[in-house]
mmCIF file of C-alpha atoms in Angstrom:
data_model
loop_
_atom_site.group_PDB
_atom_site.id
_atom_site.type_symbol
_atom_site.label_atom_id
_atom_site.label_comp_id
_atom_site.label_asym_id
_atom_site.label_seq_id
_atom_site.Cartn_x
_atom_site.Cartn_y
_atom_site.Cartn_z
ATOM 1 C CA UNK A 13 -14.403 42.582 -64.267
ATOM 2 C CA UNK A 14 -12.657 40.923 -66.892
ATOM 3 C CA UNK A 15 -14.077 42.163 -70.572
ATOM 4 C CA UNK A 16 -15.276 39.193 -72.388
ATOM 5 C CA UNK A 17 -18.588 38.125 -73.708
ATOM 6 C CA UNK A 18 -22.544 37.846 -72.665
ATOM 7 C CA UNK A 19 -21.727 34.531 -71.350
ATOM 8 C CA UNK A 20 -18.832 35.387 -69.025
ATOM 9 C CA UNK A 21 -20.977 38.635 -68.283
ATOM 10 C CA UNK A 22 -24.080 36.725 -66.916
ATOM 11 C CA UNK A 23 -22.023 34.422 -64.822
ATOM 12 C CA UNK A 24 -19.989 37.106 -63.149
ATOM 13 C CA UNK A 25 -22.861 39.103 -62.744
ATOM 14 C CA UNK A 26 -24.237 36.514 -60.027
ATOM 15 C CA UNK A 27 -21.235 37.114 -58.155
ATOM 16 C CA UNK A 28 -20.803 33.113 -58.573
ATOM 17 C CA UNK A 29 -17.635 32.860 -56.673
ATOM 18 C CA UNK A 30 -15.906 29.834 -56.342
ATOM 19 C CA UNK A 31 -14.397 29.889 -52.637
ATOM 20 C CA UNK A 32 -12.177 27.856 -50.540
ATOM 21 C CA UNK A 33 -8.896 28.073 -48.463
ATOM 22 C CA UNK A 34 -9.513 31.587 -48.228
ATOM 23 C CA UNK A 35 -9.307 32.444 -51.865
ATOM 24 C CA UNK A 36 -11.743 33.430 -54.538
ATOM 25 C CA UNK A 37 -11.991 32.196 -58.120
ATOM 26 C CA UNK A 38 -14.324 33.369 -60.809
ATOM 27 C CA UNK A 39 -13.256 30.733 -63.055
ATOM 28 C CA UNK A 40 -14.586 26.856 -61.998
ATOM 29 C CA UNK A 41 -11.774 25.605 -64.523
ATOM 30 C CA UNK A 42 -8.603 24.083 -63.135
ATOM 31 C CA UNK A 43 -5.724 23.047 -65.571
ATOM 32 C CA UNK A 44 -2.800 21.190 -65.739
ATOM 33 C CA UNK A 45 0.785 21.946 -67.103
ATOM 34 C CA UNK A 46 1.629 18.353 -68.291
ATOM 35 C CA UNK A 47 1.907 16.998 -71.996
ATOM 36 C CA UNK A 48 1.624 19.956 -73.798
ATOM 37 C CA UNK A 49 3.648 20.310 -77.185
ATOM 38 C CA UNK A 50 5.784 23.017 -75.636
ATOM 39 C CA UNK A 51 5.446 25.829 -73.126
ATOM 40 C CA UNK A 52 4.359 28.292 -75.764
ATOM 41 C CA UNK A 53 1.242 26.464 -76.283
ATOM 42 C CA UNK A 54 0.392 25.746 -72.578
ATOM 43 C CA UNK A 55 0.839 29.206 -71.942
ATOM 44 C CA UNK A 56 -1.724 30.175 -74.657
ATOM 45 C CA UNK A 57 -4.100 27.449 -73.570
ATOM 46 C CA UNK A 58 -3.993 28.614 -70.073
ATOM 47 C CA UNK A 59 -4.642 31.908 -71.135
ATOM 48 C CA UNK A 60 -7.676 30.855 -73.474
ATOM 49 C CA UNK A 61 -9.279 28.360 -70.950
ATOM 50 C CA UNK A 62 -9.625 31.525 -68.407
ATOM 51 C CA UNK A 63 -8.314 29.461 -65.601
ATOM 52 C CA UNK A 64 -7.177 31.223 -62.549
ATOM 53 C CA UNK A 65 -5.419 28.086 -61.128
ATOM 54 C CA UNK A 66 -3.003 25.494 -62.771
ATOM 55 C CA UNK A 67 -1.507 22.538 -61.197
ATOM 56 C CA UNK A 68 2.073 21.554 -61.178
ATOM 57 C CA UNK A 69 3.925 18.374 -60.696
ATOM 58 C CA UNK A 70 6.988 18.568 -57.638
ATOM 59 C CA UNK A 71 9.885 17.221 -59.207
ATOM 60 C CA UNK A 72 13.710 17.197 -58.673
ATOM 61 C CA UNK A 73 15.404 19.829 -60.538
ATOM 62 C CA UNK A 74 17.283 18.657 -64.113
ATOM 63 C CA UNK A 75 20.933 19.622 -62.962
ATOM 64 C CA UNK A 76 21.720 19.315 -66.611
ATOM 65 C CA UNK A 77 19.001 22.314 -67.365
ATOM 66 C CA UNK A 78 18.731 23.650 -64.204
ATOM 67 C CA UNK A 79 18.377 27.380 -65.674
ATOM 68 C CA UNK A 80 15.022 26.263 -67.647
ATOM 69 C CA UNK A 81 11.929 26.590 -65.390
ATOM 70 C CA UNK A 82 8.499 25.889 -66.043
ATOM 71 C CA UNK A 83 7.525 28.801 -63.933
ATOM 72 C CA UNK A 84 9.048 31.218 -66.693
ATOM 73 C CA UNK A 85 5.823 30.312 -68.418
ATOM 74 C CA UNK A 86 3.009 30.941 -65.805
ATOM 75 C CA UNK A 87 2.383 34.352 -64.377
ATOM 76 C CA UNK A 88 1.954 33.567 -60.831
ATOM 77 C CA UNK A 89 0.379 36.944 -60.089
ATOM 78 C CA UNK A 90 -2.567 35.571 -62.528
ATOM 79 C CA UNK A 91 -2.508 32.105 -61.865
ATOM 80 C CA UNK A 92 -2.772 30.464 -58.365
ATOM 81 C CA UNK A 93 -0.306 27.330 -58.061
ATOM 82 C CA UNK A 94 -1.770 24.213 -57.142
ATOM 83 C CA UNK A 95 1.438 21.664 -56.598
ATOM 84 C CA UNK A 96 0.483 17.968 -56.763
ATOM 85 C CA UNK A 97 1.926 15.053 -55.606
ATOM 86 C CA UNK A 98 1.310 13.024 -58.700
ATOM 87 C CA UNK A 99 3.546 9.876 -58.810
ATOM 88 C CA UNK A 100 3.277 9.065 -55.279
ATOM 89 C CA UNK A 101 2.420 5.858 -54.022
ATOM 90 C CA UNK A 102 2.305 5.902 -50.352
ATOM 91 C CA UNK A 103 1.218 8.736 -47.333
ATOM 92 C CA UNK A 104 4.675 9.274 -46.395
ATOM 93 C CA UNK A 105 5.756 9.751 -49.978
ATOM 94 C CA UNK A 106 2.742 12.414 -50.449
ATOM 95 C CA UNK A 107 3.449 14.100 -47.295
ATOM 96 C CA UNK A 108 7.114 14.428 -47.999
ATOM 97 C CA UNK A 109 6.624 16.057 -51.481
ATOM 98 C CA UNK A 110 3.715 18.220 -50.122
ATOM 99 C CA UNK A 111 6.019 19.732 -47.250
ATOM 100 C CA UNK A 112 8.840 20.276 -50.295
ATOM 101 C CA UNK A 113 6.169 22.066 -52.389
ATOM 102 C CA UNK A 114 5.106 24.318 -49.927
ATOM 103 C CA UNK A 115 8.753 25.004 -49.005
ATOM 104 C CA UNK A 116 9.182 26.886 -52.395
ATOM 105 C CA UNK A 117 6.956 29.215 -50.967
ATOM 106 C CA UNK A 118 4.700 29.842 -54.027
ATOM 107 C CA UNK A 119 1.513 28.216 -52.463
ATOM 108 C CA UNK A 120 0.137 26.219 -49.324
ATOM 109 C CA UNK A 121 -2.636 24.399 -51.512
ATOM 110 C CA UNK A 122 -1.789 20.743 -52.380
ATOM 111 C CA UNK A 123 -3.600 18.646 -54.964
ATOM 112 C CA UNK A 124 -3.225 15.355 -52.880
ATOM 113 C CA UNK A 125 -2.493 12.187 -54.897
ATOM 114 C CA UNK A 126 -1.624 8.939 -53.437
ATOM 115 C CA UNK A 127 -1.988 6.379 -56.291
ATOM 116 C CA UNK A 128 -2.784 2.657 -55.474
ATOM 117 C CA UNK A 129 -2.011 1.112 -59.183
ATOM 118 C CA UNK A 130 0.236 2.111 -62.074
ATOM 119 C CA UNK A 131 -2.445 0.904 -64.605
ATOM 120 C CA UNK A 132 -5.525 2.612 -63.413
ATOM 121 C CA UNK A 133 -3.895 4.966 -61.352
ATOM 122 C CA UNK A 134 -6.915 4.899 -58.796
ATOM 123 C CA UNK A 135 -6.209 6.586 -55.817
ATOM 124 C CA UNK A 136 -4.989 4.545 -52.612
ATOM 125 C CA UNK A 137 -7.788 5.798 -50.355
ATOM 126 C CA UNK A 138 -6.633 4.508 -47.162
ATOM 127 C CA UNK A 139 -3.382 6.131 -47.702
ATOM 128 C CA UNK A 140 -4.678 9.135 -49.191
ATOM 129 C CA UNK A 141 -6.914 9.654 -45.703
ATOM 130 C CA UNK A 142 -3.991 9.126 -43.811
ATOM 131 C CA UNK A 143 -1.880 11.627 -45.714
ATOM 132 C CA UNK A 144 -4.921 14.214 -45.713
ATOM 133 C CA UNK A 145 -5.041 14.187 -41.868
ATOM 134 C CA UNK A 146 -1.496 14.766 -41.325
ATOM 135 C CA UNK A 147 -1.402 17.540 -44.030
ATOM 136 C CA UNK A 148 -4.559 19.536 -42.542
ATOM 137 C CA UNK A 149 -2.728 19.565 -39.337
ATOM 138 C CA UNK A 150 0.363 20.942 -40.940
ATOM 139 C CA UNK A 151 -1.820 24.055 -42.223
ATOM 140 C CA UNK A 152 -2.053 22.773 -45.747
ATOM 141 C CA UNK A 153 -5.099 23.703 -47.876
ATOM 142 C CA UNK A 154 -5.521 20.034 -49.036
ATOM 143 C CA UNK A 155 -7.583 18.793 -52.037
ATOM 144 C CA UNK A 156 -7.341 15.063 -52.340
ATOM 145 C CA UNK A 157 -7.978 13.144 -55.537
ATOM 146 C CA UNK A 158 -10.176 10.405 -54.687
ATOM 147 C CA UNK A 159 -12.613 7.745 -56.280
ATOM 148 C CA UNK A 160 -16.181 8.624 -57.029
ATOM 149 C CA UNK A 161 -17.237 7.157 -53.827
ATOM 150 C CA UNK A 162 -19.705 8.942 -51.499
ATOM 151 C CA UNK A 163 -18.318 7.531 -48.188
ATOM 152 C CA UNK A 164 -14.955 8.423 -49.217
ATOM 153 C CA UNK A 165 -15.609 11.878 -49.886
ATOM 154 C CA UNK A 166 -17.392 12.265 -46.660
ATOM 155 C CA UNK A 167 -14.302 10.751 -44.776
ATOM 156 C CA UNK A 168 -11.942 12.934 -46.481
ATOM 157 C CA UNK A 169 -14.046 15.999 -45.843
ATOM 158 C CA UNK A 170 -14.615 15.210 -41.833
ATOM 159 C CA UNK A 171 -10.737 14.812 -41.975
ATOM 160 C CA UNK A 172 -10.441 18.506 -43.164
ATOM 161 C CA UNK A 173 -10.050 18.547 -46.799
ATOM 162 C CA UNK A 174 -10.940 22.074 -48.243
ATOM 163 C CA UNK A 175 -12.119 20.620 -51.454
ATOM 164 C CA UNK A 176 -12.751 16.955 -52.462
ATOM 165 C CA UNK A 177 -11.878 16.093 -55.814
ATOM 166 C CA UNK A 178 -13.876 12.705 -57.271
ATOM 167 C CA UNK A 179 -12.625 11.484 -60.501
ATOM 168 C CA UNK A 180 -14.734 11.456 -63.404
ATOM 169 C CA UNK A 181 -12.794 8.268 -64.950
ATOM 170 C CA UNK A 182 -9.191 7.028 -64.856
ATOM 171 C CA UNK A 183 -6.673 9.823 -65.202
ATOM 172 C CA UNK A 184 -6.013 10.694 -69.020
ATOM 173 C CA UNK A 185 -8.808 8.198 -70.310
ATOM 174 C CA UNK A 186 -11.149 10.860 -71.508
ATOM 175 C CA UNK A 187 -14.007 8.591 -70.889
ATOM 176 C CA UNK A 188 -16.195 11.522 -69.124
ATOM 177 C CA UNK A 189 -18.407 10.912 -66.042
ATOM 178 C CA UNK A 190 -18.449 7.483 -65.831
ATOM 179 C CA UNK A 191 -20.840 7.443 -62.812
ATOM 180 C CA UNK A 192 -22.814 10.702 -62.662
ATOM 181 C CA UNK A 193 -25.274 9.336 -59.935
ATOM 182 C CA UNK A 194 -22.454 8.466 -57.559
ATOM 183 C CA UNK A 195 -21.023 12.371 -58.099
ATOM 184 C CA UNK A 196 -24.610 13.406 -57.375
ATOM 185 C CA UNK A 197 -24.611 11.499 -54.076
ATOM 186 C CA UNK A 198 -21.328 12.864 -53.141
ATOM 187 C CA UNK A 199 -22.926 16.608 -54.086
ATOM 188 C CA UNK A 200 -25.899 16.077 -52.062
ATOM 189 C CA UNK A 201 -23.882 15.447 -49.017
ATOM 190 C CA UNK A 202 -21.003 17.804 -49.272
ATOM 191 C CA UNK A 203 -20.297 20.748 -47.215
ATOM 192 C CA UNK A 204 -17.165 21.630 -49.303
ATOM 193 C CA UNK A 205 -16.666 22.380 -52.640
ATOM 194 C CA UNK A 206 -16.689 19.483 -55.157
ATOM 195 C CA UNK A 207 -14.206 19.447 -58.193
ATOM 196 C CA UNK A 208 -14.293 16.757 -60.755
ATOM 197 C CA UNK A 209 -10.493 15.750 -61.278
ATOM 198 C CA UNK A 210 -9.540 13.502 -64.202
ATOM 199 C CA UNK A 211 -11.416 11.742 -66.965
ATOM 200 C CA UNK A 212 -12.800 14.622 -69.070
ATOM 201 C CA UNK A 213 -12.368 14.080 -72.596
ATOM 202 C CA UNK A 214 -14.252 17.133 -74.326
ATOM 203 C CA UNK A 215 -16.498 20.049 -73.690
ATOM 204 C CA UNK A 216 -19.766 18.055 -72.903
ATOM 205 C CA UNK A 217 -17.976 16.428 -70.373
ATOM 206 C CA UNK A 218 -17.284 19.396 -68.496
ATOM 207 C CA UNK A 219 -20.420 20.764 -68.833
ATOM 208 C CA UNK A 220 -22.493 17.593 -67.514
ATOM 209 C CA UNK A 221 -20.024 17.795 -64.459
ATOM 210 C CA UNK A 222 -20.998 21.302 -64.000
ATOM 211 C CA UNK A 223 -24.792 20.571 -64.848
ATOM 212 C CA UNK A 224 -24.572 18.000 -62.182
ATOM 213 C CA UNK A 225 -23.750 20.952 -59.861
ATOM 214 C CA UNK A 226 -19.823 20.350 -59.378
ATOM 215 C CA UNK A 227 -18.315 23.088 -57.990
ATOM 216 C CA UNK A 228 -15.406 23.034 -60.488
ATOM 217 C CA UNK A 229 -13.296 20.691 -62.971
ATOM 218 C CA UNK A 230 -9.477 20.100 -63.238
ATOM 219 C CA UNK A 231 -8.196 18.592 -66.626
ATOM 220 C CA UNK A 232 -5.116 18.263 -68.284
ATOM 221 C CA UNK A 233 -4.883 15.778 -70.856
ATOM 222 C CA UNK A 234 -8.133 16.855 -72.599
ATOM 223 C CA UNK A 235 -6.795 20.113 -73.401
ATOM 224 C CA UNK A 236 -2.778 19.314 -73.787
ATOM 225 C CA UNK A 237 -3.162 16.316 -75.930
ATOM 226 C CA UNK A 238 -6.166 17.699 -78.147
ATOM 227 C CA UNK A 239 -5.125 18.374 -81.869
ATOM 228 C CA UNK A 240 -5.526 22.238 -81.237
ATOM 229 C CA UNK A 241 -4.819 22.507 -77.447
ATOM 230 C CA UNK A 242 -5.630 26.103 -77.469
ATOM 231 C CA UNK A 243 -8.922 25.531 -79.611
ATOM 232 C CA UNK A 244 -9.970 22.981 -76.776
ATOM 233 C CA UNK A 245 -8.949 25.167 -73.877
ATOM 234 C CA UNK A 246 -11.470 27.926 -75.482
ATOM 235 C CA UNK A 247 -14.087 25.296 -75.955
ATOM 236 C CA UNK A 248 -13.445 23.969 -72.009
ATOM 237 C CA UNK A 249 -13.963 27.525 -71.043
ATOM 238 C CA UNK A 250 -17.504 28.100 -72.573
ATOM 239 C CA UNK A 251 -18.333 24.468 -71.723
ATOM 240 C CA UNK A 252 -17.802 25.444 -68.005
ATOM 241 C CA UNK A 253 -19.852 28.425 -68.131
ATOM 242 C CA UNK A 254 -22.711 26.654 -69.943
ATOM 243 C CA UNK A 255 -22.720 23.779 -67.638
ATOM 244 C CA UNK A 256 -22.607 26.192 -64.768
ATOM 245 C CA UNK A 257 -25.617 28.603 -65.859
ATOM 246 C CA UNK A 258 -27.590 25.480 -66.710
ATOM 247 C CA UNK A 259 -26.923 24.268 -63.193
ATOM 248 C CA UNK A 260 -28.069 27.525 -61.615
ATOM 249 C CA UNK A 261 -31.031 28.161 -63.912
ATOM 250 C CA UNK A 262 -32.470 24.691 -63.034
ATOM 251 C CA UNK A 263 -33.092 22.065 -65.750
ATOM 252 C CA UNK A 264 -36.627 20.850 -66.438
ATOM 253 C CA UNK A 265 -37.543 17.154 -65.117
ATOM 254 C CA UNK A 266 -37.370 14.695 -67.676
ATOM 255 C CA UNK A 267 -40.762 13.061 -68.893
ATOM 256 C CA UNK A 268 -41.707 10.173 -70.538
ATOM 257 C CA UNK A 269 -44.433 11.933 -72.947
ATOM 258 C CA UNK A 270 -44.440 14.950 -74.885
ATOM 259 C CA UNK A 271 -45.817 18.437 -74.034
ATOM 260 C CA UNK A 272 -46.509 20.900 -76.696
ATOM 261 C CA UNK A 273 -44.613 23.759 -76.519
ATOM 262 C CA UNK A 274 -47.458 26.061 -78.680
ATOM 263 C CA UNK A 275 -50.786 26.653 -77.323
ATOM 264 C CA UNK A 276 -53.784 24.272 -78.644
ATOM 265 C CA UNK A 277 -56.050 27.504 -78.552
ATOM 266 C CA UNK A 278 -56.478 29.380 -81.946
ATOM 267 C CA UNK A 279 -55.661 26.718 -84.122
ATOM 268 C CA UNK A 280 -56.766 27.297 -87.833
ATOM 269 C CA UNK A 281 -60.128 25.266 -88.376
ATOM 270 C CA UNK B 26 40.229 32.328 -49.228
ATOM 271 C CA UNK B 27 38.871 29.181 -50.777
ATOM 272 C CA UNK B 28 38.520 25.770 -49.343
ATOM 273 C CA UNK B 29 41.344 23.683 -49.348
ATOM 274 C CA UNK B 30 39.657 20.311 -49.665
ATOM 275 C CA UNK B 31 36.874 19.043 -51.849
ATOM 276 C CA UNK B 32 33.847 17.262 -50.739
ATOM 277 C CA UNK B 33 31.573 14.941 -52.446
ATOM 278 C CA UNK B 34 27.914 15.368 -52.039
ATOM 279 C CA UNK B 35 24.873 13.536 -53.586
ATOM 280 C CA UNK B 36 22.671 16.139 -55.206
ATOM 281 C CA UNK B 37 19.559 14.996 -56.855
ATOM 282 C CA UNK B 38 21.072 11.290 -56.779
ATOM 283 C CA UNK B 39 24.291 12.461 -58.807
ATOM 284 C CA UNK B 40 27.573 12.752 -57.335
ATOM 285 C CA UNK B 41 29.016 16.552 -57.198
ATOM 286 C CA UNK B 42 32.319 17.749 -55.915
ATOM 287 C CA UNK B 43 32.462 20.987 -53.771
ATOM 288 C CA UNK B 44 34.717 23.121 -51.910
ATOM 289 C CA UNK B 45 34.831 22.166 -48.406
ATOM 290 C CA UNK B 46 33.501 25.617 -47.421
ATOM 291 C CA UNK B 47 30.600 25.489 -49.845
ATOM 292 C CA UNK B 48 27.314 26.403 -48.784
ATOM 293 C CA UNK B 49 23.890 25.344 -50.145
ATOM 294 C CA UNK B 50 23.761 29.401 -51.504
ATOM 295 C CA UNK B 51 27.172 28.435 -53.302
ATOM 296 C CA UNK B 52 25.847 25.361 -54.490
ATOM 297 C CA UNK B 53 22.770 26.777 -56.021
ATOM 298 C CA UNK B 54 24.981 29.463 -57.615
ATOM 299 C CA UNK B 55 27.284 26.765 -59.118
ATOM 300 C CA UNK B 56 24.624 24.654 -60.449
ATOM 301 C CA UNK B 57 22.707 28.436 -61.841
ATOM 302 C CA UNK B 58 19.591 27.608 -59.848
ATOM 303 C CA UNK B 59 17.172 30.387 -58.718
ATOM 304 C CA UNK B 60 16.740 30.104 -55.060
ATOM 305 C CA UNK B 61 13.318 31.601 -55.243
ATOM 306 C CA UNK B 62 12.171 28.740 -57.147
ATOM 307 C CA UNK B 63 13.258 25.494 -55.439
ATOM 308 C CA UNK B 64 12.932 23.689 -52.227
ATOM 309 C CA UNK B 65 16.219 22.015 -50.367
ATOM 310 C CA UNK B 66 16.303 19.014 -48.667
ATOM 311 C CA UNK B 67 19.522 18.246 -46.908
ATOM 312 C CA UNK B 68 19.910 14.546 -45.263
ATOM 313 C CA UNK B 69 16.102 14.359 -45.130
ATOM 314 C CA UNK B 70 15.318 17.416 -43.758
ATOM 315 C CA UNK B 71 14.143 20.456 -45.436
ATOM 316 C CA UNK B 72 16.244 23.804 -45.003
ATOM 317 C CA UNK B 73 14.486 27.153 -44.893
ATOM 318 C CA UNK B 74 15.709 29.386 -47.355
ATOM 319 C CA UNK B 75 16.786 31.853 -45.103
ATOM 320 C CA UNK B 76 19.477 29.278 -43.926
ATOM 321 C CA UNK B 77 21.094 28.582 -47.090
ATOM 322 C CA UNK B 78 23.812 31.115 -46.719
ATOM 323 C CA UNK B 79 24.842 29.617 -43.519
ATOM 324 C CA UNK B 80 24.587 25.853 -44.069
ATOM 325 C CA UNK B 81 27.784 24.468 -44.642
ATOM 326 C CA UNK B 82 27.825 21.457 -46.788
ATOM 327 C CA UNK B 83 29.759 18.285 -45.544
ATOM 328 C CA UNK B 84 31.361 15.099 -47.191
ATOM 329 C CA UNK B 85 28.737 12.276 -47.753
ATOM 330 C CA UNK B 86 25.636 15.048 -47.647
ATOM 331 C CA UNK B 87 22.444 13.937 -49.784
ATOM 332 C CA UNK B 88 20.737 16.789 -51.213
ATOM 333 C CA UNK B 89 17.252 17.250 -52.875
ATOM 334 C CA UNK B 90 16.891 20.292 -55.063
ATOM 335 C CA UNK B 91 13.190 20.159 -56.243
ATOM 336 C CA UNK B 92 11.129 22.649 -58.218
ATOM 337 C CA UNK B 93 7.675 22.486 -60.092
ATOM 338 C CA UNK B 94 7.635 21.016 -63.492
ATOM 339 C CA UNK B 95 4.790 20.397 -65.793
ATOM 340 C CA UNK B 96 2.112 18.027 -64.845
ATOM 341 C CA UNK B 97 -1.252 17.261 -64.325
ATOM 342 C CA UNK B 98 -2.108 14.242 -62.286
ATOM 343 C CA UNK B 99 0.069 11.355 -61.987
#
């Protein structure tokens, strides 16, 4: 067990482990590698976040700077790599990208993105489902990024997705959990982990996702573009733990009227 | 002995000239690319790493050399 604060201790004591695709994670936070001011800050933010998995894009090697590698700044013994198909607009393109990513030999997982529109970056769910089916058959651990649509989530699960990743809000928007009710419906029906992907803006958003019962949260912009990325990564780490603990502890039902916390008996007369 | 003729390839969308006996391994060396951090596609087909050494490059070949880059979502 890692040494740490009481918060981490109480979580790990519960053996509260996120499992999918034959892997186990103690941290429920997945962090991106994009948009950081520099590699060193990214490295420090990853460390501060407590994450055990980071997502990476799959791109052509820049031949003018072929010696430079993002992988110099990611300890692959410590962080599982989750290659993504960001920027793909068809099933075919996403499948090709995933196949190449696996060939690098560092991960058989894929955060599957098939984007339908440049302005919203909302997924093209038809193409996404197609690509999910193919990649599952090819033996990938598939984590599709989708809308907060319970029907689509079910279809992806039935297609063999290891995890379903509904968005909280558009990618990079920082709008937070736009439709907590849909997320709850998705959670109710799910038999695979549900990890919210995209839209988180600040720590409370991560807590809300976890309080709803989500199995994890993936974020990038909220940390990378914060004024202090390392500070925000730390905040996110604790927000995830707080939200998860609150979910496991069980919140009280909301009531319209007050109910006193102090006994009426023994009042001074 | 080195190859006598040069051949032209397209590597990541750019024209590149290599010796006519060049393999994928040789090309990666010339480009100073660590083979353990990339995947290579030759004319639309992914080439397994263990075949780099044996795969000769021919005039007109199109190569894609990919790796992991910074990125979160789209």
